[in-house]
Amino acid sequence: VALLFYSGTDRNGTFEASFRSALKKVAPSLEVRTWPELGDANDIRFAALWLPPENLFSKLPNLTHIFALSAGVDKLLQASDLPQDVPIYRLLDGGMATPMSEYVLLGVLQAQRQLQVLAEAQQQKLWKRDTDEPQAKDWHVGILGAGVLAQAAAQRLVANGYPVSTWSRSHKNTALNTLVCLLPLTPNTANILNSRLFDQLPTGASLINAARGEHCVDDDLIAALDRGQISSALLDVFREEPLPAEHLFWSHPKITITPHIAAPTSADVSARYVAEGVANALAGTQPAGLVNRHSGY
Ligand code: NAP
Ligand code: GLV
């Protein structure tokens, strides 16, 4: 029995090295192969993947379990050769809840303490002391999504004195100062960050998108920033990654860009999750984190 590993963003192999060494500690007898070195593909029953190439699944006739090395499975579900009958499991937290909550706190602090306004003043060498900053207790944060990462972010914000509401399908509160997107990308959530939503927020609200680039209608965001409806945006995810050099987001004075690093997958934690998942599978029990293909997350 073997497991196939692939990570589409592990350019220098550091994640793979840490993942392999962590997996060796918890599942020493599991043979790990790295795409495209399949060996005898008939042996491969498990796959642990992030952004797999298009033709990977069609090369694995005996696959029984797919472990996503991520919280979001949107790209995985789009693979044209994804076998329909093989269950997919995703990371629940996966070491990402803490960094994601830090990232959201960073963005909320940046907006509440008006760092964007001060950064623009600095460009003009302006000693600007009249920003009239509201206190955390008066800075309402709304989080789109109420899942593993959204709940961790909400707890962190509450611990720092911010009133927080999370959005679900049935409950949406728009009276807020910062809107945070932590939704999975599905047909129901694509393009949700659009002019109609921005216009429902109080003038001058700020935005944090740490979910997926496809949630945001880029032109609508730029228009909302330019007319002051949105005061600033902290963006970690983009429709195309890396964000192309010619994209208007790069040079927009009200946008802060981070390169999809809000919550990196932990090699150690994901190795333990895969090892536990494989152990469960071999014992005939269900691993944690089963993805519902119908809902898309
Ligand atoms: P999760 O636990 O599956 O949570 C998803 C939440 O979204 C659930 O509360 C779900 O509601 C809600 N939801 C789904 N569709 C909705 C809709 N149409 N309207 C309103 N709410 C909806 O996911 P997670 O682990 O917190 O991860 C969230 C996303 O973060 C991932 O999918 C990924 O795209 C992104 N992410 C980004 C990074 C980064 O570094 N930037 C890192 C990790 C993850 P129910 O409770 O009703 O199902
Ligand atoms: C990262 O973006 C993830 O979904 O884990």
CSV table of C-alpha atoms and ligand atoms in Angstrom, one decimal:
chain,number,residue,atom,x,y,z
A,1,VAL,CA,0.0,0.0,0.0
A,2,ALA,CA,1.4,3.4,-0.9
A,3,LEU,CA,0.4,7.1,-0.7
A,4,LEU,CA,1.0,9.6,-3.4
A,5,PHE,CA,2.1,13.1,-2.4
A,6,TYR,CA,1.8,16.3,-4.4
A,7,SER,CA,1.9,20.0,-3.5
A,8,GLY,CA,1.4,22.5,-6.3
A,9,THR,CA,3.1,25.4,-4.4
A,10,ASP,CA,6.0,23.6,-2.8
A,11,ARG,CA,8.6,25.0,-5.2
A,12,ASN,CA,11.8,24.1,-3.2
A,13,GLY,CA,10.5,20.9,-1.7
A,14,THR,CA,10.6,22.2,1.9
A,15,PHE,CA,7.0,21.3,2.7
A,16,GLU,CA,7.5,17.8,1.2
A,17,ALA,CA,10.6,17.2,3.3
A,18,SER,CA,8.9,18.3,6.5
A,19,PHE,CA,5.7,16.3,5.6
A,20,ARG,CA,7.7,13.1,4.8
A,21,SER,CA,9.7,13.3,8.0
A,22,ALA,CA,6.6,14.0,10.1
A,23,LEU,CA,4.7,11.2,8.4
A,24,LYS,CA,7.6,8.8,9.0
A,25,LYS,CA,7.4,9.4,12.7
A,26,VAL,CA,3.6,8.7,12.9
A,27,ALA,CA,3.2,6.1,10.1
A,28,PRO,CA,6.7,4.6,9.6
A,29,SER,CA,5.5,1.7,7.4
A,30,LEU,CA,3.5,3.8,5.0
A,31,GLU,CA,5.3,4.1,1.6
A,32,VAL,CA,5.2,7.6,0.2
A,33,ARG,CA,5.8,8.4,-3.4
A,34,THR,CA,5.9,11.9,-5.0
A,35,TRP,CA,4.2,12.7,-8.2
A,36,PRO,CA,5.2,12.0,-11.0
A,37,GLU,CA,7.4,9.1,-9.7
A,38,LEU,CA,4.5,6.7,-9.4
A,39,GLY,CA,6.3,3.3,-9.4
A,40,ASP,CA,3.7,0.6,-9.8
A,41,ALA,CA,0.6,2.8,-9.7
A,42,ASN,CA,-1.6,-0.2,-8.7
A,43,ASP,CA,-0.1,0.1,-5.2
A,44,ILE,CA,-1.3,3.6,-4.6
A,45,ARG,CA,-4.5,3.7,-2.5
A,46,PHE,CA,-4.1,7.1,-0.9
A,47,ALA,CA,-3.3,10.5,-2.2
A,48,ALA,CA,-2.4,13.7,-0.2
A,49,LEU,CA,-2.6,16.7,-2.5
A,50,TRP,CA,-2.6,20.4,-2.9
A,51,LEU,CA,-3.5,21.8,-6.4
A,52,PRO,CA,-2.9,18.5,-8.3
A,53,PRO,CA,-2.1,18.6,-12.0
A,54,GLU,CA,-5.0,17.7,-14.4
A,55,ASN,CA,-3.9,14.2,-15.4
A,56,LEU,CA,-3.0,12.8,-12.0
A,57,PHE,CA,-6.2,11.0,-11.0
A,58,SER,CA,-6.5,9.1,-14.3
A,59,LYS,CA,-3.1,7.5,-13.5
A,60,LEU,CA,-4.3,6.0,-10.2
A,61,PRO,CA,-6.6,3.0,-10.8
A,62,ASN,CA,-6.8,1.8,-7.2
A,63,LEU,CA,-7.2,5.1,-5.3
A,64,THR,CA,-9.6,4.7,-2.3
A,65,HIS,CA,-9.1,7.9,-0.3
A,66,ILE,CA,-8.1,11.5,-1.3
A,67,PHE,CA,-6.7,13.7,1.5
A,68,ALA,CA,-6.7,17.4,0.6
A,69,LEU,CA,-3.7,19.2,2.2
A,70,SER,CA,-5.9,22.3,2.5
A,71,ALA,CA,-9.1,23.6,4.1
A,72,GLY,CA,-10.6,24.6,0.7
A,73,VAL,CA,-11.3,21.9,-1.9
A,74,ASP,CA,-12.6,24.1,-4.7
A,75,LYS,CA,-9.7,23.5,-7.1
A,76,LEU,CA,-9.6,19.7,-6.3
A,77,LEU,CA,-13.3,19.4,-7.1
A,78,GLN,CA,-12.7,21.1,-10.5
A,79,ALA,CA,-10.2,18.4,-11.7
A,80,SER,CA,-11.7,16.9,-14.9
A,81,ASP,CA,-10.4,13.4,-14.1
A,82,LEU,CA,-11.4,13.4,-10.4
A,83,PRO,CA,-12.9,9.9,-9.7
A,84,GLN,CA,-16.6,10.3,-8.7
A,85,ASP,CA,-16.7,7.4,-6.2
A,86,VAL,CA,-13.5,8.2,-4.2
A,87,PRO,CA,-14.2,10.1,-1.0
A,88,ILE,CA,-12.3,13.4,-0.3
A,89,TYR,CA,-11.2,14.5,3.2
A,90,ARG,CA,-10.1,18.0,4.0
A,91,LEU,CA,-8.1,19.6,6.7
A,92,LEU,CA,-10.1,20.7,9.7
A,93,ASP,CA,-8.0,23.5,11.2
A,94,GLY,CA,-4.8,21.7,10.0
A,95,GLY,CA,-2.7,24.2,12.0
A,96,MET,CA,-4.4,27.1,10.1
A,97,ALA,CA,-6.8,28.4,12.7
A,98,THR,CA,-4.2,30.3,14.7
A,99,PRO,CA,-2.4,32.0,11.7
A,100,MET,CA,-5.8,32.8,10.1
A,101,SER,CA,-7.1,34.4,13.3
A,102,GLU,CA,-3.8,36.4,13.6
A,103,TYR,CA,-4.2,37.5,10.0
A,104,VAL,CA,-7.8,38.6,10.5
A,105,LEU,CA,-6.9,40.4,13.7
A,106,LEU,CA,-4.0,42.2,11.9
A,107,GLY,CA,-6.4,43.4,9.2
A,108,VAL,CA,-9.0,44.5,11.7
A,109,LEU,CA,-6.4,46.4,13.7
A,110,GLN,CA,-5.1,48.0,10.6
A,111,ALA,CA,-8.5,49.2,9.6
A,112,GLN,CA,-9.6,50.3,13.1
A,113,ARG,CA,-6.3,52.1,13.9
A,114,GLN,CA,-6.5,53.6,10.3
A,115,LEU,CA,-3.1,52.6,9.3
A,116,GLN,CA,-4.0,53.0,5.6
A,117,VAL,CA,-4.8,56.7,6.2
A,118,LEU,CA,-1.5,57.1,8.1
A,119,ALA,CA,0.4,55.3,5.4
A,120,GLU,CA,-1.0,57.7,2.8
A,121,ALA,CA,-0.1,60.7,5.0
A,122,GLN,CA,3.4,59.3,5.3
A,123,GLN,CA,3.8,59.4,1.5
A,124,GLN,CA,3.1,63.2,1.8
A,125,LYS,CA,5.3,63.6,4.9
A,126,LEU,CA,2.2,64.6,6.8
A,127,TRP,CA,2.2,64.5,10.6
A,128,LYS,CA,-1.5,63.5,10.7
A,129,ARG,CA,-2.9,63.4,14.3
A,130,ASP,CA,-6.6,63.9,13.5
A,131,THR,CA,-7.7,60.4,12.5
A,132,ASP,CA,-10.2,60.2,15.4
A,133,GLU,CA,-9.8,56.4,15.8
A,134,PRO,CA,-12.8,54.5,17.2
A,135,GLN,CA,-12.2,52.0,19.9
A,136,ALA,CA,-12.3,48.3,19.4
A,137,LYS,CA,-15.5,48.0,21.4
A,138,ASP,CA,-17.2,50.2,18.8
A,139,TRP,CA,-15.6,48.5,15.7
A,140,HIS,CA,-18.1,45.8,14.5
A,141,VAL,CA,-16.6,43.0,12.5
A,142,GLY,CA,-18.8,40.7,10.3
A,143,ILE,CA,-17.4,37.4,9.2
A,144,LEU,CA,-18.8,35.7,6.1
A,145,GLY,CA,-18.9,32.0,6.9
A,146,ALA,CA,-19.1,30.4,10.4
A,147,GLY,CA,-16.8,27.4,9.9
A,148,VAL,CA,-13.6,26.2,11.5
A,149,LEU,CA,-11.5,29.2,10.5
A,150,ALA,CA,-14.2,31.8,10.9
A,151,GLN,CA,-14.9,30.7,14.4
A,152,ALA,CA,-11.2,30.8,15.4
A,153,ALA,CA,-11.0,34.3,13.9
A,154,ALA,CA,-14.2,35.4,15.7
A,155,GLN,CA,-12.9,34.1,19.1
A,156,ARG,CA,-9.6,36.0,18.6
A,157,LEU,CA,-11.4,39.2,17.8
A,158,VAL,CA,-13.8,38.9,20.7
A,159,ALA,CA,-10.8,38.3,23.0
A,160,ASN,CA,-9.4,41.6,21.7
A,161,GLY,CA,-12.6,43.5,22.5
A,162,TYR,CA,-14.3,43.6,19.1
A,163,PRO,CA,-18.0,42.9,18.7
A,164,VAL,CA,-18.3,40.1,16.1
A,165,SER,CA,-21.1,38.6,14.1
A,166,THR,CA,-20.7,35.7,11.7
A,167,TRP,CA,-22.9,35.3,8.6
A,168,SER,CA,-24.7,32.2,7.7
A,169,ARG,CA,-27.1,31.5,4.9
A,170,SER,CA,-30.0,32.7,7.0
A,171,HIS,CA,-28.5,35.4,9.1
A,172,LYS,CA,-26.7,38.4,7.6
A,173,ASN,CA,-25.8,41.6,9.6
A,174,THR,CA,-24.6,44.5,7.5
A,175,ALA,CA,-24.1,47.1,10.2
A,176,LEU,CA,-20.4,46.6,10.5
A,177,ASN,CA,-17.0,48.3,10.1
A,178,THR,CA,-15.0,45.4,8.7
A,179,LEU,CA,-16.3,42.6,6.6
A,180,VAL,CA,-14.2,39.4,6.5
A,181,CYS,CA,-14.7,36.7,3.9
A,182,LEU,CA,-13.9,33.2,5.1
A,183,LEU,CA,-16.3,31.2,3.0
A,184,PRO,CA,-15.6,28.1,0.9
A,185,LEU,CA,-15.7,28.8,-2.8
A,186,THR,CA,-18.8,27.1,-4.3
A,187,PRO,CA,-21.2,28.1,-7.0
A,188,ASN,CA,-23.3,29.8,-4.3
A,189,THR,CA,-20.5,31.9,-2.9
A,190,ALA,CA,-18.6,32.9,-6.1
A,191,ASN,CA,-18.7,36.7,-6.8
A,192,ILE,CA,-20.4,37.3,-3.4
A,193,LEU,CA,-18.1,40.4,-2.7
A,194,ASN,CA,-19.7,42.6,-5.3
A,195,SER,CA,-21.1,46.1,-5.6
A,196,ARG,CA,-24.5,45.1,-4.3
A,197,LEU,CA,-23.0,43.8,-1.1
A,198,PHE,CA,-20.5,46.7,-0.8
A,199,ASP,CA,-23.4,49.2,-1.1
A,200,GLN,CA,-25.3,47.5,1.8
A,201,LEU,CA,-22.4,48.2,4.2
A,202,PRO,CA,-22.0,51.5,6.0
A,203,THR,CA,-19.9,54.0,4.0
A,204,GLY,CA,-16.2,53.5,4.8
A,205,ALA,CA,-16.4,49.9,5.9
A,206,SER,CA,-13.2,47.9,5.2
A,207,LEU,CA,-12.8,44.4,3.6
A,208,ILE,CA,-10.6,41.4,4.3
A,209,ASN,CA,-10.6,38.5,1.8
A,210,ALA,CA,-8.7,35.5,3.0
A,211,ALA,CA,-10.9,32.9,1.4
A,212,ARG,CA,-10.6,32.7,-2.4
A,213,GLY,CA,-10.0,35.3,-5.2
A,214,GLU,CA,-13.2,34.2,-7.0
A,215,HIS,CA,-15.3,35.5,-4.2
A,216,CYS,CA,-14.5,39.0,-5.2
A,217,VAL,CA,-15.6,40.9,-8.3
A,218,ASP,CA,-12.3,42.8,-8.8
A,219,ASP,CA,-13.7,45.7,-10.8
A,220,ASP,CA,-16.5,46.2,-8.2
A,221,LEU,CA,-14.0,46.4,-5.4
A,222,ILE,CA,-11.9,49.0,-7.2
A,223,ALA,CA,-14.9,51.1,-7.9
A,224,ALA,CA,-16.1,50.8,-4.3
A,225,LEU,CA,-12.6,51.9,-3.0
A,226,ASP,CA,-12.5,54.8,-5.5
A,227,ARG,CA,-15.8,56.2,-4.4
A,228,GLY,CA,-15.0,55.7,-0.7
A,229,GLN,CA,-17.8,53.2,-0.1
A,230,ILE,CA,-15.0,50.7,1.0
A,231,SER,CA,-12.2,52.5,2.8
A,232,SER,CA,-9.5,49.8,2.5
A,233,ALA,CA,-9.0,46.2,1.6
A,234,LEU,CA,-6.6,43.5,2.8
A,235,LEU,CA,-6.4,40.8,0.2
A,236,ASP,CA,-4.6,37.4,0.5
A,237,VAL,CA,-6.3,35.6,-2.4
A,238,PHE,CA,-6.8,36.3,-6.1
A,239,ARG,CA,-8.5,35.0,-9.1
A,240,GLU,CA,-5.0,34.3,-10.6
A,241,GLU,CA,-2.1,33.5,-8.3
A,242,PRO,CA,0.6,34.7,-8.3
A,243,LEU,CA,-1.3,38.0,-8.9
A,244,PRO,CA,-0.2,39.2,-12.4
A,245,ALA,CA,2.1,42.2,-12.4
A,246,GLU,CA,-0.3,44.2,-14.5
A,247,HIS,CA,-3.3,43.8,-12.1
A,248,LEU,CA,-4.6,47.1,-10.8
A,249,PHE,CA,-4.7,45.8,-7.2
A,250,TRP,CA,-0.9,46.0,-6.9
A,251,SER,CA,-0.7,49.8,-7.1
A,252,HIS,CA,-4.0,50.7,-5.5
A,253,PRO,CA,-3.3,53.0,-2.5
A,254,LYS,CA,-6.1,51.5,-0.4
A,255,ILE,CA,-5.2,47.8,-1.0
A,256,THR,CA,-2.8,45.7,1.0
A,257,ILE,CA,-1.7,42.6,-0.8
A,258,THR,CA,-0.4,39.4,0.8
A,259,PRO,CA,0.6,36.3,-1.3
A,260,HIS,CA,-1.9,33.7,0.0
A,261,ILE,CA,-0.1,33.3,3.3
A,262,ALA,CA,-2.9,34.1,5.7
A,263,ALA,CA,-2.9,30.5,7.0
A,264,PRO,CA,-0.3,28.2,5.6
A,265,THR,CA,-0.8,24.5,5.9
A,266,SER,CA,1.4,23.0,8.7
A,267,ALA,CA,3.4,20.1,7.4
A,268,ASP,CA,3.5,18.5,10.8
A,269,VAL,CA,-0.3,18.8,11.5
A,270,SER,CA,-1.3,17.7,8.0
A,271,ALA,CA,1.1,14.7,8.2
A,272,ARG,CA,-0.6,13.6,11.5
A,273,TYR,CA,-4.0,14.1,9.8
A,274,VAL,CA,-3.0,12.0,6.8
A,275,ALA,CA,-1.5,9.3,9.1
A,276,GLU,CA,-4.7,9.2,11.2
A,277,GLY,CA,-6.8,9.1,8.0
A,278,VAL,CA,-4.9,6.2,6.5
A,279,ALA,CA,-5.0,4.3,9.9
A,280,ASN,CA,-8.8,4.8,9.9
A,281,ALA,CA,-9.1,3.8,6.3
A,282,LEU,CA,-7.1,0.6,6.9
A,283,ALA,CA,-9.2,-0.2,9.9
A,284,GLY,CA,-12.4,0.3,7.9
A,285,THR,CA,-13.6,3.5,9.7
A,286,GLN,CA,-14.3,6.9,8.2
A,287,PRO,CA,-11.4,9.5,8.4
A,288,ALA,CA,-12.4,13.0,9.7
A,289,GLY,CA,-13.1,15.9,7.3
A,290,LEU,CA,-15.3,14.2,4.7
A,291,VAL,CA,-16.1,16.7,1.9
A,292,ASN,CA,-19.7,16.9,0.7
A,293,ARG,CA,-19.3,17.0,-3.0
A,294,HIS,CA,-22.9,18.2,-3.5
A,295,SER,CA,-22.4,21.4,-1.4
A,296,GLY,CA,-18.8,21.7,-2.6
A,297,TYR,CA,-17.0,22.0,0.8
B,1,NAP,P1,-15.6,25.4,6.7
B,1,NAP,O1,-15.3,24.9,8.1
B,1,NAP,O2,-16.1,24.4,5.7
B,1,NAP,O3,-16.6,26.6,6.9
B,1,NAP,C1,-17.4,27.1,5.8
B,1,NAP,C2,-18.5,27.9,6.4
B,1,NAP,O4,-19.1,28.7,5.3
B,1,NAP,C3,-19.6,27.2,7.1
B,1,NAP,O5,-20.0,27.9,8.2
B,1,NAP,C4,-20.7,27.1,6.0
B,1,NAP,O6,-22.0,27.1,6.6
B,1,NAP,C5,-20.5,28.5,5.4
B,1,NAP,N1,-21.1,28.6,4.1
B,1,NAP,C6,-21.0,27.8,3.0
B,1,NAP,N2,-21.7,28.2,2.0
B,1,NAP,C7,-22.3,29.3,2.4
B,1,NAP,C8,-23.3,30.2,1.8
B,1,NAP,N3,-23.7,30.1,0.6
B,1,NAP,N4,-23.7,31.3,2.6
B,1,NAP,C9,-23.3,31.5,3.9
B,1,NAP,N5,-22.4,30.6,4.5
B,1,NAP,C10,-22.0,29.6,3.8
B,1,NAP,O7,-14.3,26.1,6.1
B,1,NAP,P2,-13.0,26.6,6.8
B,1,NAP,O8,-12.1,25.4,7.2
B,1,NAP,O9,-13.4,27.6,7.9
B,1,NAP,O10,-12.3,27.3,5.6
B,1,NAP,C11,-12.9,28.4,4.9
B,1,NAP,C12,-12.2,28.7,3.6
B,1,NAP,O11,-11.0,29.5,3.9
B,1,NAP,C13,-11.7,27.5,2.8
B,1,NAP,O12,-12.7,27.0,2.0
B,1,NAP,C14,-10.6,28.2,2.0
B,1,NAP,O13,-11.1,28.6,0.7
B,1,NAP,C15,-10.2,29.4,2.8
B,1,NAP,N6,-8.8,29.3,3.3
B,1,NAP,C16,-7.9,30.2,3.0
B,1,NAP,C17,-6.6,30.2,3.5
B,1,NAP,C18,-5.5,31.2,3.2
B,1,NAP,O14,-4.4,31.1,3.5
B,1,NAP,N7,-5.9,32.3,2.6
B,1,NAP,C19,-6.2,29.1,4.3
B,1,NAP,C20,-7.2,28.1,4.6
B,1,NAP,C21,-8.4,28.2,4.1
B,1,NAP,P3,-22.6,25.7,7.2
B,1,NAP,O15,-22.1,25.7,8.6
B,1,NAP,O16,-24.1,26.0,7.1
B,1,NAP,O17,-22.1,24.6,6.4
B,2,GLV,C1,-5.6,27.3,1.6
B,2,GLV,O1,-6.0,28.2,1.0
B,2,GLV,C2,-6.5,26.2,2.1
B,2,GLV,O2,-7.6,26.2,1.6
B,2,GLV,O3,-6.1,25.5,2.9
